PDB file of C-alpha atoms and ligand atoms in Angstrom:
ATOM      1  CA  MET A   1     -47.683  83.784 -76.274  1.00 96.00           C
ATOM      2  CA  PHE A   2     -51.141  85.080 -77.257  1.00 97.00           C
ATOM      3  CA  ASN A   3     -53.030  83.333 -74.462  1.00 98.00           C
ATOM      4  CA  LEU A   4     -50.730  84.607 -71.746  1.00 98.00           C
ATOM      5  CA  THR A   5     -50.846  88.097 -73.302  1.00 98.00           C
ATOM      6  CA  PHE A   6     -54.675  88.026 -73.275  1.00 98.00           C
ATOM      7  CA  LYS A   7     -54.639  86.848 -69.655  1.00 98.00           C
ATOM      8  CA  ALA A   8     -52.154  89.521 -68.549  1.00 98.00           C
ATOM      9  CA  LEU A   9     -54.273  92.239 -70.198  1.00 97.00           C
ATOM     10  CA  GLY A  10     -57.630  90.835 -68.946  1.00 98.00           C
ATOM     11  CA  LEU A  11     -58.852  90.272 -72.538  1.00 97.00           C
ATOM     12  CA  ASP A  12     -61.689  87.753 -72.884  1.00 96.00           C
ATOM     13  CA  CYS A  13     -60.060  85.921 -75.819  1.00 97.00           C
ATOM     14  CA  SER A  14     -58.402  82.592 -76.499  1.00 97.00           C
ATOM     15  CA  TYR A  15     -55.998  81.470 -79.240  1.00 98.00           C
ATOM     16  CA  LEU A  16     -56.528  77.798 -80.186  1.00 97.00           C
ATOM     17  CA  PRO A  17     -54.723  75.546 -82.669  1.00 96.00           C
ATOM     18  CA  PHE A  18     -56.781  73.629 -85.240  1.00 96.00           C
ATOM     19  CA  GLU A  19     -55.255  71.014 -87.504  1.00 96.00           C
ATOM     20  CA  VAL A  20     -57.165  71.356 -90.778  1.00 97.00           C
ATOM     21  CA  PRO A  21     -56.842  68.758 -93.563  1.00 97.00           C
ATOM     22  CA  PRO A  22     -56.691  70.514 -97.027  1.00 97.00           C
ATOM     23  CA  GLU A  23     -60.039  69.037 -98.047  1.00 97.00           C
ATOM     24  CA  GLU A  24     -61.689  70.543 -94.953  1.00 98.00           C
ATOM     25  CA  LEU A  25     -60.339  74.111 -95.464  1.00 98.00           C
ATOM     26  CA  GLN A  26     -63.443  75.576 -97.047  1.00 98.00           C
ATOM     27  CA  ALA A  27     -65.808  74.075 -94.474  1.00 98.00           C
ATOM     28  CA  THR A  28     -63.506  75.258 -91.643  1.00 98.00           C
ATOM     29  CA  VAL A  29     -63.523  78.870 -92.916  1.00 98.00           C
ATOM     30  CA  GLU A  30     -67.352  78.748 -93.154  1.00 97.00           C
ATOM     31  CA  GLU A  31     -67.645  77.298 -89.661  1.00 97.00           C
ATOM     32  CA  ALA A  32     -65.220  79.908 -88.246  1.00 97.00           C
ATOM     33  CA  LYS A  33     -67.464  82.576 -89.702  1.00 96.00           C
ATOM     34  CA  ALA A  34     -70.673  81.013 -88.356  1.00 95.00           C
ATOM     35  CA  LEU A  35     -69.103  80.650 -84.925  1.00 95.00           C
ATOM     36  CA  GLY A  36     -68.211  84.347 -84.795  1.00 94.00           C
ATOM     37  CA  ILE A  37     -64.427  83.791 -84.560  1.00 96.00           C
ATOM     38  CA  ALA A  38     -62.824  87.271 -84.547  1.00 96.00           C
ATOM     39  CA  GLY A  39     -59.651  86.389 -86.380  1.00 97.00           C
ATOM     40  CA  PHE A  40     -57.022  83.717 -86.884  1.00 98.00           C
ATOM     41  CA  ASN A  41     -53.562  82.907 -88.256  1.00 98.00           C
ATOM     42  CA  VAL A  42     -53.055  80.596 -91.221  1.00 96.00           C
ATOM     43  CA  THR A  43     -49.981  78.403 -91.600  1.00 93.00           C
ATOM     44  CA  MET A  44     -48.527  75.776 -93.931  1.00 85.00           C
ATOM     45  CA  PRO A  45     -50.027  74.350 -96.143  1.00 89.00           C
ATOM     46  CA  HIS A  46     -53.026  76.709 -96.322  1.00 95.00           C
ATOM     47  CA  LYS A  47     -51.528  80.181 -96.837  1.00 93.00           C
ATOM     48  CA  VAL A  48     -52.218  80.204-100.609  1.00 92.00           C
ATOM     49  CA  ALA A  49     -55.289  77.932-100.770  1.00 95.00           C
ATOM     50  CA  ILE A  50     -57.261  80.148 -98.334  1.00 97.00           C
ATOM     51  CA  ILE A  51     -57.189  83.203-100.637  1.00 96.00           C
ATOM     52  CA  PRO A  52     -60.263  82.414-102.753  1.00 97.00           C
ATOM     53  CA  LEU A  53     -62.210  81.455 -99.584  1.00 98.00           C
ATOM     54  CA  LEU A  54     -61.917  84.959 -98.058  1.00 98.00           C
ATOM     55  CA  ASP A  55     -64.139  88.004 -98.696  1.00 97.00           C
ATOM     56  CA  LYS A  56     -61.315  90.537 -99.097  1.00 97.00           C
ATOM     57  CA  ILE A  57     -57.502  90.474 -99.458  1.00 97.00           C
ATOM     58  CA  SER A  58     -55.103  93.285 -98.600  1.00 97.00           C
ATOM     59  CA  ASN A  59     -52.989  94.615-101.533  1.00 95.00           C
ATOM     60  CA  GLU A  60     -49.830  93.313 -99.915  1.00 94.00           C
ATOM     61  CA  ALA A  61     -51.219  89.743 -99.367  1.00 96.00           C
ATOM     62  CA  TYR A  62     -52.551  89.783-102.926  1.00 95.00           C
ATOM     63  CA  GLN A  63     -49.126  90.825-104.400  1.00 93.00           C
ATOM     64  CA  ILE A  64     -47.317  88.266-102.203  1.00 94.00           C
ATOM     65  CA  GLY A  65     -49.901  85.606-103.007  1.00 93.00           C
ATOM     66  CA  SER A  66     -50.190  84.326 -99.477  1.00 93.00           C
ATOM     67  CA  VAL A  67     -52.192  85.051 -96.334  1.00 96.00           C
ATOM     68  CA  ASN A  68     -51.090  84.382 -92.708  1.00 96.00           C
ATOM     69  CA  THR A  69     -53.571  86.552 -90.803  1.00 98.00           C
ATOM     70  CA  VAL A  70     -57.361  86.771 -91.129  1.00 98.00           C
ATOM     71  CA  VAL A  71     -59.457  89.516 -89.514  1.00 98.00           C
ATOM     72  CA  ARG A  72     -63.218  89.616 -89.192  1.00 97.00           C
ATOM     73  CA  SER A  73     -64.671  92.898 -90.454  1.00 93.00           C
ATOM     74  CA  SER A  74     -68.209  94.169 -91.146  1.00 92.00           C
ATOM     75  CA  THR A  75     -67.881  92.745 -94.685  1.00 91.00           C
ATOM     76  CA  GLY A  76     -66.591  89.290 -93.745  1.00 96.00           C
ATOM     77  CA  PHE A  77     -63.138  87.734 -93.471  1.00 98.00           C
ATOM     78  CA  GLU A  78     -60.183  89.844 -94.662  1.00 98.00           C
ATOM     79  CA  GLY A  79     -56.779  88.273 -95.470  1.00 98.00           C
ATOM     80  CA  HIS A  80     -53.468  89.945 -94.656  1.00 98.00           C
ATOM     81  CA  ASN A  81     -49.779  88.945 -94.684  1.00 97.00           C
ATOM     82  CA  THR A  82     -47.487  89.978 -91.786  1.00 97.00           C
ATOM     83  CA  ASP A  83     -44.523  87.708 -92.685  1.00 96.00           C
ATOM     84  CA  GLY A  84     -42.655  90.241 -94.839  1.00 96.00           C
ATOM     85  CA  GLU A  85     -43.010  93.191 -92.472  1.00 97.00           C
ATOM     86  CA  GLY A  86     -42.364  90.859 -89.514  1.00 98.00           C
ATOM     87  CA  ALA A  87     -39.108  89.690 -91.146  1.00 98.00           C
ATOM     88  CA  LEU A  88     -38.061  93.276 -91.848  1.00 97.00           C
ATOM     89  CA  ARG A  89     -38.731  94.306 -88.247  1.00 97.00           C
ATOM     90  CA  ALA A  90     -36.819  91.215 -87.005  1.00 97.00           C
ATOM     91  CA  LEU A  91     -33.846  92.217 -89.174  1.00 97.00           C
ATOM     92  CA  ARG A  92     -33.880  95.797 -87.901  1.00 96.00           C
ATOM     93  CA  ALA A  93     -34.398  94.758 -84.234  1.00 95.00           C
ATOM     94  CA  SER A  94     -31.333  92.531 -84.609  1.00 94.00           C
ATOM     95  CA  GLY A  95     -29.182  95.338 -86.072  1.00 94.00           C
ATOM     96  CA  PHE A  96     -29.343  94.653 -89.842  1.00 96.00           C
ATOM     97  CA  GLU A  97     -30.473  97.422 -92.169  1.00 96.00           C
ATOM     98  CA  PRO A  98     -31.387  96.045 -95.659  1.00 96.00           C
ATOM     99  CA  ARG A  99     -31.068  99.325 -97.627  1.00 96.00           C
ATOM    100  CA  ASN A 100     -28.522  98.946-100.487  1.00 96.00           C
ATOM    101  CA  ARG A 101     -27.415  95.512 -99.264  1.00 97.00           C
ATOM    102  CA  LYS A 102     -26.943  92.221-101.133  1.00 97.00           C
ATOM    103  CA  ILE A 103     -29.364  89.444-100.030  1.00 98.00           C
ATOM    104  CA  LEU A 104     -29.355  85.721-100.705  1.00 98.00           C
ATOM    105  CA  VAL A 105     -32.699  83.962-100.224  1.00 98.00           C
ATOM    106  CA  LEU A 106     -32.724  80.143 -99.971  1.00 98.00           C
ATOM    107  CA  GLY A 107     -36.136  78.618-100.687  1.00 96.00           C
ATOM    108  CA  ALA A 108     -39.126  79.870-102.685  1.00 95.00           C
ATOM    109  CA  GLY A 109     -42.190  79.067-100.571  1.00 90.00           C
ATOM    110  CA  GLY A 110     -44.678  81.453 -98.867  1.00 90.00           C
ATOM    111  CA  ALA A 111     -42.139  82.992 -96.476  1.00 93.00           C
ATOM    112  CA  ALA A 112     -39.588  83.600 -99.212  1.00 95.00           C
ATOM    113  CA  ARG A 113     -42.316  85.294-101.332  1.00 94.00           C
ATOM    114  CA  ALA A 114     -43.194  87.679 -98.511  1.00 96.00           C
ATOM    115  CA  ILE A 115     -39.561  88.481 -97.779  1.00 96.00           C
ATOM    116  CA  VAL A 116     -38.586  89.142-101.393  1.00 96.00           C
ATOM    117  CA  HIS A 117     -41.694  91.358-101.794  1.00 95.00           C
ATOM    118  CA  LYS A 118     -40.722  93.391 -98.697  1.00 95.00           C
ATOM    119  CA  LEU A 119     -36.955  93.626 -99.118  1.00 96.00           C
ATOM    120  CA  SER A 120     -36.934  94.303-102.871  1.00 95.00           C
ATOM    121  CA  SER A 121     -37.968  97.921-102.250  1.00 93.00           C
ATOM    122  CA  GLU A 122     -34.751  98.510-100.240  1.00 93.00           C
ATOM    123  CA  ALA A 123     -32.051  96.002-101.130  1.00 96.00           C
ATOM    124  CA  GLU A 124     -29.412  96.461-103.841  1.00 96.00           C
ATOM    125  CA  SER A 125     -29.785  92.863-105.108  1.00 97.00           C
ATOM    126  CA  ILE A 126     -31.639  89.673-104.220  1.00 97.00           C
ATOM    127  CA  VAL A 127     -30.535  86.202-105.377  1.00 97.00           C
ATOM    128  CA  VAL A 128     -33.153  83.413-104.951  1.00 98.00           C
ATOM    129  CA  LEU A 129     -31.964  79.776-104.940  1.00 98.00           C
ATOM    130  CA  ASN A 130     -34.489  76.921-104.693  1.00 98.00           C
ATOM    131  CA  ARG A 131     -34.673  73.173-105.337  1.00 97.00           C
ATOM    132  CA  SER A 132     -37.342  73.797-107.957  1.00 95.00           C
ATOM    133  CA  GLU A 133     -35.824  76.356-110.341  1.00 95.00           C
ATOM    134  CA  GLU A 134     -39.200  77.404-111.711  1.00 95.00           C
ATOM    135  CA  LYS A 135     -40.406  78.494-108.286  1.00 95.00           C
ATOM    136  CA  SER A 136     -37.201  80.455-107.684  1.00 96.00           C
ATOM    137  CA  SER A 137     -37.746  82.510-110.852  1.00 95.00           C
ATOM    138  CA  ILE A 138     -41.429  83.170-109.872  1.00 94.00           C
ATOM    139  CA  VAL A 139     -40.324  84.410-106.461  1.00 94.00           C
ATOM    140  CA  ALA A 140     -37.581  86.611-107.963  1.00 94.00           C
ATOM    141  CA  GLY A 141     -40.346  88.106-110.136  1.00 92.00           C
ATOM    142  CA  ILE A 142     -42.197  89.375-107.014  1.00 90.00           C
ATOM    143  CA  ASN A 143     -39.628  92.215-106.969  1.00 81.00           C
ATOM    144  CA  ARG A 144     -41.573  95.461-106.524  1.00 81.00           C
ATOM    145  CA  GLY A 145     -38.724  97.886-106.159  1.00 82.00           C
ATOM    146  CA  VAL A 146     -35.144  98.810-106.861  1.00 86.00           C
ATOM    147  CA  ALA A 147     -33.375  95.487-106.186  1.00 92.00           C
ATOM    148  CA  LYS A 148     -31.772  93.630-109.060  1.00 94.00           C
ATOM    149  CA  THR A 149     -32.904  90.012-108.879  1.00 95.00           C
ATOM    150  CA  TYR A 150     -31.351  86.754-110.030  1.00 96.00           C
ATOM    151  CA  SER A 151     -32.685  83.245-109.597  1.00 97.00           C
ATOM    152  CA  ALA A 152     -31.286  79.770-110.037  1.00 97.00           C
ATOM    153  CA  LYS A 153     -31.576  76.155-108.950  1.00 98.00           C
ATOM    154  CA  LEU A 154     -30.217  75.472-105.440  1.00 98.00           C
ATOM    155  CA  SER A 155     -26.882  73.721-106.127  1.00 98.00           C
ATOM    156  CA  LYS A 156     -23.350  73.448-104.715  1.00 97.00           C
ATOM    157  CA  THR A 157     -22.069  75.679-107.519  1.00 97.00           C
ATOM    158  CA  GLU A 158     -24.658  78.436-106.926  1.00 98.00           C
ATOM    159  CA  LEU A 159     -24.142  78.256-103.155  1.00 97.00           C
ATOM    160  CA  GLU A 160     -20.386  78.490-103.491  1.00 96.00           C
ATOM    161  CA  LYS A 161     -20.807  81.434-105.859  1.00 96.00           C
ATOM    162  CA  ASN A 162     -23.180  83.368-103.648  1.00 97.00           C
ATOM    163  CA  ILE A 163     -22.318  82.467-100.046  1.00 94.00           C
ATOM    164  CA  GLY A 164     -19.503  84.778 -99.105  1.00 89.00           C
ATOM    165  CA  ASN A 165     -20.599  87.342-101.734  1.00 94.00           C
ATOM    166  CA  THR A 166     -23.696  88.608 -99.891  1.00 96.00           C
ATOM    167  CA  ASP A 167     -24.488  90.740 -96.833  1.00 96.00           C
ATOM    168  CA  LEU A 168     -27.366  88.556 -95.597  1.00 97.00           C
ATOM    169  CA  ILE A 169     -28.438  84.926 -96.098  1.00 96.00           C
ATOM    170  CA  VAL A 170     -32.188  84.431 -95.468  1.00 97.00           C
ATOM    171  CA  ASN A 171     -32.854  80.712 -95.233  1.00 97.00           C
ATOM    172  CA  ALA A 172     -36.552  80.260 -95.912  1.00 96.00           C
ATOM    173  CA  THR A 173     -36.418  76.465 -96.027  1.00 95.00           C
ATOM    174  CA  PRO A 174     -37.098  74.110 -93.094  1.00 92.00           C
ATOM    175  CA  LEU A 175     -33.309  73.449 -92.960  1.00 92.00           C
ATOM    176  CA  GLY A 176     -30.768  75.466 -91.000  1.00 91.00           C
ATOM    177  CA  THR A 177     -28.021  77.096 -93.044  1.00 93.00           C
ATOM    178  CA  ILE A 178     -25.300  75.160 -91.219  1.00 91.00           C
ATOM    179  CA  GLU A 179     -27.147  71.881 -91.995  1.00 92.00           C
ATOM    180  CA  MET A 180     -27.597  72.893 -95.612  1.00 95.00           C
ATOM    181  CA  LEU A 181     -23.907  73.784 -96.070  1.00 94.00           C
ATOM    182  CA  ASN A 182     -22.932  70.474 -94.437  1.00 93.00           C
ATOM    183  CA  ASP A 183     -25.256  68.624 -96.873  1.00 95.00           C
ATOM    184  CA  PHE A 184     -23.502  70.317 -99.813  1.00 97.00           C
ATOM    185  CA  LYS A 185     -20.038  69.748 -98.240  1.00 97.00           C
ATOM    186  CA  ILE A 186     -19.352  73.514 -98.190  1.00 96.00           C
ATOM    187  CA  PRO A 187     -17.134  74.730 -95.369  1.00 93.00           C
ATOM    188  CA  LEU A 188     -18.855  77.057 -92.885  1.00 89.00           C
ATOM    189  CA  ALA A 189     -15.790  79.302 -93.147  1.00 90.00           C
ATOM    190  CA  ASN A 190     -17.140  80.385 -96.587  1.00 92.00           C
ATOM    191  CA  ILE A 191     -19.561  82.637 -94.643  1.00 92.00           C
ATOM    192  CA  ARG A 192     -17.624  85.843 -94.000  1.00 90.00           C
ATOM    193  CA  ASP A 193     -17.408  87.312 -90.472  1.00 88.00           C
ATOM    194  CA  ASN A 194     -19.440  90.392 -91.437  1.00 90.00           C
ATOM    195  CA  GLU A 195     -22.175  88.375 -93.178  1.00 94.00           C
ATOM    196  CA  TRP A 196     -25.585  87.957 -91.459  1.00 95.00           C
ATOM    197  CA  VAL A 197     -27.527  84.652 -91.352  1.00 94.00           C
ATOM    198  CA  PHE A 198     -31.300  84.547 -90.790  1.00 95.00           C
ATOM    199  CA  ASP A 199     -32.704  80.969 -90.467  1.00 94.00           C
ATOM    200  CA  LEU A 200     -36.499  81.247 -90.502  1.00 95.00           C
ATOM    201  CA  ALA A 201     -37.119  77.706 -89.202  1.00 92.00           C
ATOM    202  CA  TYR A 202     -37.186  77.445 -85.392  1.00 86.00           C
ATOM    203  CA  GLY A 203     -34.464  75.718 -83.519  1.00 78.00           C
ATOM    204  CA  HIS A 204     -31.534  76.234 -85.876  1.00 66.00           C
ATOM    205  CA  SER A 205     -30.480  79.693 -84.752  1.00 57.00           C
ATOM    206  CA  SER A 206     -29.549  78.431 -81.306  1.00 53.00           C
ATOM    207  CA  VAL A 207     -26.571  76.534 -82.750  1.00 53.00           C
ATOM    208  CA  GLN A 208     -23.612  77.952 -80.823  1.00 56.00           C
ATOM    209  CA  HIS A 209     -20.915  77.581 -83.444  1.00 57.00           C
ATOM    210  CA  GLY A 210     -21.023  79.088 -86.909  1.00 66.00           C
ATOM    211  CA  PRO A 211     -21.776  82.622 -88.083  1.00 70.00           C
ATOM    212  CA  ARG A 212     -21.356  85.497 -85.637  1.00 75.00           C
ATOM    213  CA  LEU A 213     -24.148  87.753 -86.939  1.00 87.00           C
ATOM    214  CA  ARG A 214     -27.498  86.012 -86.622  1.00 88.00           C
ATOM    215  CA  VAL A 215     -31.171  86.930 -86.714  1.00 91.00           C
ATOM    216  CA  ASN A 216     -33.235  84.501 -84.688  1.00 91.00           C
ATOM    217  CA  ALA A 217     -36.456  82.881 -85.987  1.00 94.00           C
ATOM    218  CA  LEU A 218     -38.134  83.767 -82.690  1.00 95.00           C
ATOM    219  CA  GLU A 219     -37.592  87.478 -83.327  1.00 96.00           C
ATOM    220  CA  MET A 220     -39.613  87.102 -86.548  1.00 97.00           C
ATOM    221  CA  LEU A 221     -42.244  84.973 -84.750  1.00 96.00           C
ATOM    222  CA  LEU A 222     -42.641  87.802 -82.227  1.00 97.00           C
ATOM    223  CA  GLN A 223     -42.721  90.627 -84.805  1.00 98.00           C
ATOM    224  CA  GLN A 224     -45.193  89.008 -87.181  1.00 98.00           C
ATOM    225  CA  ALA A 225     -47.431  88.028 -84.194  1.00 98.00           C
ATOM    226  CA  GLY A 226     -47.332  91.627 -82.989  1.00 98.00           C
ATOM    227  CA  LEU A 227     -48.553  92.787 -86.412  1.00 98.00           C
ATOM    228  CA  SER A 228     -51.386  90.164 -86.321  1.00 98.00           C
ATOM    229  CA  TYR A 229     -52.404  91.466 -82.903  1.00 98.00           C
ATOM    230  CA  GLN A 230     -52.477  94.999 -84.259  1.00 98.00           C
ATOM    231  CA  LEU A 231     -54.784  93.917 -87.108  1.00 98.00           C
ATOM    232  CA  TRP A 232     -57.140  92.010 -84.806  1.00 98.00           C
ATOM    233  CA  PHE A 233     -57.422  94.641 -82.067  1.00 97.00           C
ATOM    234  CA  GLU A 234     -56.826  97.760 -84.166  1.00 96.00           C
ATOM    235  CA  SER A 235     -54.302  98.963 -81.571  1.00 96.00           C
ATOM    236  CA  PRO A 236     -50.499  98.617 -81.217  1.00 97.00           C
ATOM    237  CA  ALA A 237     -49.393  95.203 -79.861  1.00 98.00           C
ATOM    238  CA  PRO A 238     -47.997  95.032 -76.283  1.00 98.00           C
ATOM    239  CA  LEU A 239     -44.670  93.891 -77.815  1.00 97.00           C
ATOM    240  CA  ASP A 240     -42.591  94.155 -74.605  1.00 97.00           C
ATOM    241  CA  LEU A 241     -45.069  91.941 -72.759  1.00 98.00           C
ATOM    242  CA  MET A 242     -45.241  89.478 -75.680  1.00 98.00           C
ATOM    243  CA  ARG A 243     -41.395  89.427 -75.855  1.00 97.00           C
ATOM    244  CA  SER A 244     -41.162  88.678 -72.101  1.00 97.00           C
ATOM    245  CA  ILE A 245     -43.754  85.861 -72.378  1.00 97.00           C
ATOM    246  CA  LEU A 246     -42.016  84.322 -75.393  1.00 96.00           C
ATOM    247  CA  THR A 247     -38.615  84.597 -73.610  1.00 95.00           C
ATOM    248  CA  ASP A 248     -40.049  82.706 -70.620  1.00 94.00           C
ATOM    249  CA  GLN A 249     -41.567  80.028 -72.893  1.00 90.00           C
ATOM    250  CA  ASN A 250     -38.240  79.733 -74.773  1.00 87.00           C
ATOM    251  CA  GLY A 251     -36.296  79.342 -71.516  1.00 83.00           C
ATOM    252  CA  GLY A 252     -34.169  82.417 -72.213  1.00 83.00           C
ATOM    253  CA  ASP A 253     -33.671  85.492 -74.401  1.00 86.00           C
ATOM    254  CA  TRP A 254     -32.632  84.663 -77.988  1.00 84.00           C
ATOM    255  CA  ARG A 255     -30.912  87.983 -78.671  1.00 82.00           C
TER     256      ARG A 255
HETATM  257  P1  LIG B   1     -43.186  76.452 -97.798  1.00 82.10           P
HETATM  258  O1  LIG B   1     -44.117  77.387 -98.496  1.00 82.10           O
HETATM  259  O2  LIG B   1     -43.545  75.010 -97.612  1.00 82.10           O
HETATM  260  O3  LIG B   1     -41.733  76.509 -98.572  1.00 82.10           O
HETATM  261  C1  LIG B   1     -40.650  75.748 -98.146  1.00 82.10           C
HETATM  262  C2  LIG B   1     -39.495  75.964 -99.105  1.00 82.10           C
HETATM  263  O4  LIG B   1     -38.384  75.217 -98.619  1.00 82.10           O
HETATM  264  C3  LIG B   1     -39.734  75.519-100.528  1.00 82.10           C
HETATM  265  O5  LIG B   1     -39.141  76.457-101.391  1.00 82.10           O
HETATM  266  C4  LIG B   1     -39.021  74.166-100.606  1.00 82.10           C
HETATM  267  O6  LIG B   1     -38.490  73.878-101.892  1.00 82.10           O
HETATM  268  C5  LIG B   1     -37.866  74.383 -99.682  1.00 82.10           C
HETATM  269  N1  LIG B   1     -37.392  73.149 -99.039  1.00 82.10           N
HETATM  270  C6  LIG B   1     -38.102  72.285 -98.273  1.00 82.10           C
HETATM  271  N2  LIG B   1     -37.345  71.259 -97.885  1.00 82.10           N
HETATM  272  C7  LIG B   1     -36.093  71.499 -98.405  1.00 82.10           C
HETATM  273  C8  LIG B   1     -34.877  70.802 -98.340  1.00 82.10           C
HETATM  274  N3  LIG B   1     -34.737  69.648 -97.645  1.00 82.10           N
HETATM  275  N4  LIG B   1     -33.789  71.332 -98.973  1.00 82.10           N
HETATM  276  C9  LIG B   1     -33.890  72.465 -99.645  1.00 82.10           C
HETATM  277  N5  LIG B   1     -35.045  73.177 -99.756  1.00 82.10           N
HETATM  278  C10 LIG B   1     -36.132  72.667 -99.142  1.00 82.10           C
HETATM  279  O7  LIG B   1     -42.851  77.002 -96.325  1.00 82.10           O
HETATM  280  P2  LIG B   1     -42.815  78.525 -95.803  1.00 82.10           P
HETATM  281  O8  LIG B   1     -44.132  78.913 -95.304  1.00 82.10           O
HETATM  282  O9  LIG B   1     -42.146  79.373 -96.808  1.00 82.10           O
HETATM  283  O10 LIG B   1     -41.825  78.338 -94.515  1.00 82.10           O
HETATM  284  C11 LIG B   1     -40.447  78.021 -94.678  1.00 82.10           C
HETATM  285  C12 LIG B   1     -39.838  77.868 -93.262  1.00 82.10           C
HETATM  286  O11 LIG B   1     -39.884  79.092 -92.579  1.00 82.10           O
HETATM  287  C13 LIG B   1     -40.609  76.879 -92.392  1.00 82.10           C
HETATM  288  O12 LIG B   1     -39.663  76.107 -91.672  1.00 82.10           O
HETATM  289  C14 LIG B   1     -41.432  77.749 -91.482  1.00 82.10           C
HETATM  290  O13 LIG B   1     -41.661  77.125 -90.211  1.00 82.10           O
HETATM  291  C15 LIG B   1     -40.507  78.950 -91.320  1.00 82.10           C
HETATM  292  N6  LIG B   1     -41.243  80.200 -91.011  1.00 82.10           N
HETATM  293  C16 LIG B   1     -40.879  80.864 -89.898  1.00 82.10           C
HETATM  294  C17 LIG B   1     -41.528  82.083 -89.567  1.00 82.10           C
HETATM  295  C18 LIG B   1     -41.092  82.801 -88.316  1.00 82.10           C
HETATM  296  O14 LIG B   1     -41.842  83.635 -87.821  1.00 82.10           O
HETATM  297  N7  LIG B   1     -39.891  82.557 -87.843  1.00 82.10           N
HETATM  298  C19 LIG B   1     -42.513  82.605 -90.367  1.00 82.10           C
HETATM  299  C20 LIG B   1     -42.874  81.883 -91.551  1.00 82.10           C
HETATM  300  C21 LIG B   1     -42.217  80.674 -91.860  1.00 82.10           C
HETATM  301  P3  LIG B   1     -39.386  73.326-103.106  1.00 82.10           P
HETATM  302  O15 LIG B   1     -40.063  74.562-103.664  1.00 82.10           O
HETATM  303  O16 LIG B   1     -38.397  72.767-104.051  1.00 82.10           O
HETATM  304  O17 LIG B   1     -40.329  72.341-102.546  1.00 82.10           O
END
């Protein structure tokens, strides 16, 4: 998406993937600086570990505790997080408004942290369920606003209690919600017709059966990438162009 965008706009830039082993992270950041790299994205498993290796962290990335975008500035490398705002924009672009709504978050990793941080200033309540109960309570504690939060271990009982009693399910695990409900032997019909489902992991949202109201992972990919672009170039992202490029790469529109 970025390379075709740069080409279409005549920008002399390239976006390259680097697979970085955890023990090489510090050396990689130093080499990126020495090479004059203008900015980069950070993904699993480095979003937390990179924080002490950067020269500055935005308030939002600091509060979330994870960085997904790094920008070169006159003072060095600055860390930002566009996952929370990207998720919020994806929800709104899909027709879901989080204000005063009940939200169920499955998972308690970096993406869940960013989403709870962002949505807690608007939602009525947020329930966080995770395999490791300790992590779910830490993520529920990232609440910065009006939302009432509750956390528990991910279990059949908690899923049955909360699915069907929420306005939006945000699945921030690598599993799709349909797959997760199947694993727990919970009927899909427990999800009400007016309940939204947002599977963050790619590939699950294209499932044809199941919930009617869906937010696609690619919408969040686009929105958080647009925010990264804005940080790197200090100008609004060409979102329509990026959407068209991603649609072509995906083989069709996801909306
Ligand atoms: P992460 O930090 O590794 O967290 C993963 C979370 O999923 C953890 O809470 C983990 O539980 C839970 N989990 C893993 N496997 C599970 C399973 N089999 N059953 C139940 N829970 C499981 O990852 P992340 O960065 O938050 O990303 C989560 C997902 O979102 C990934 O698939 C990623 O690709 C996707 N994502 C998408 C976008 C987008 O733009 N669409 C952006 C960011 C992330 P434990 O704590 O118990 O290990």
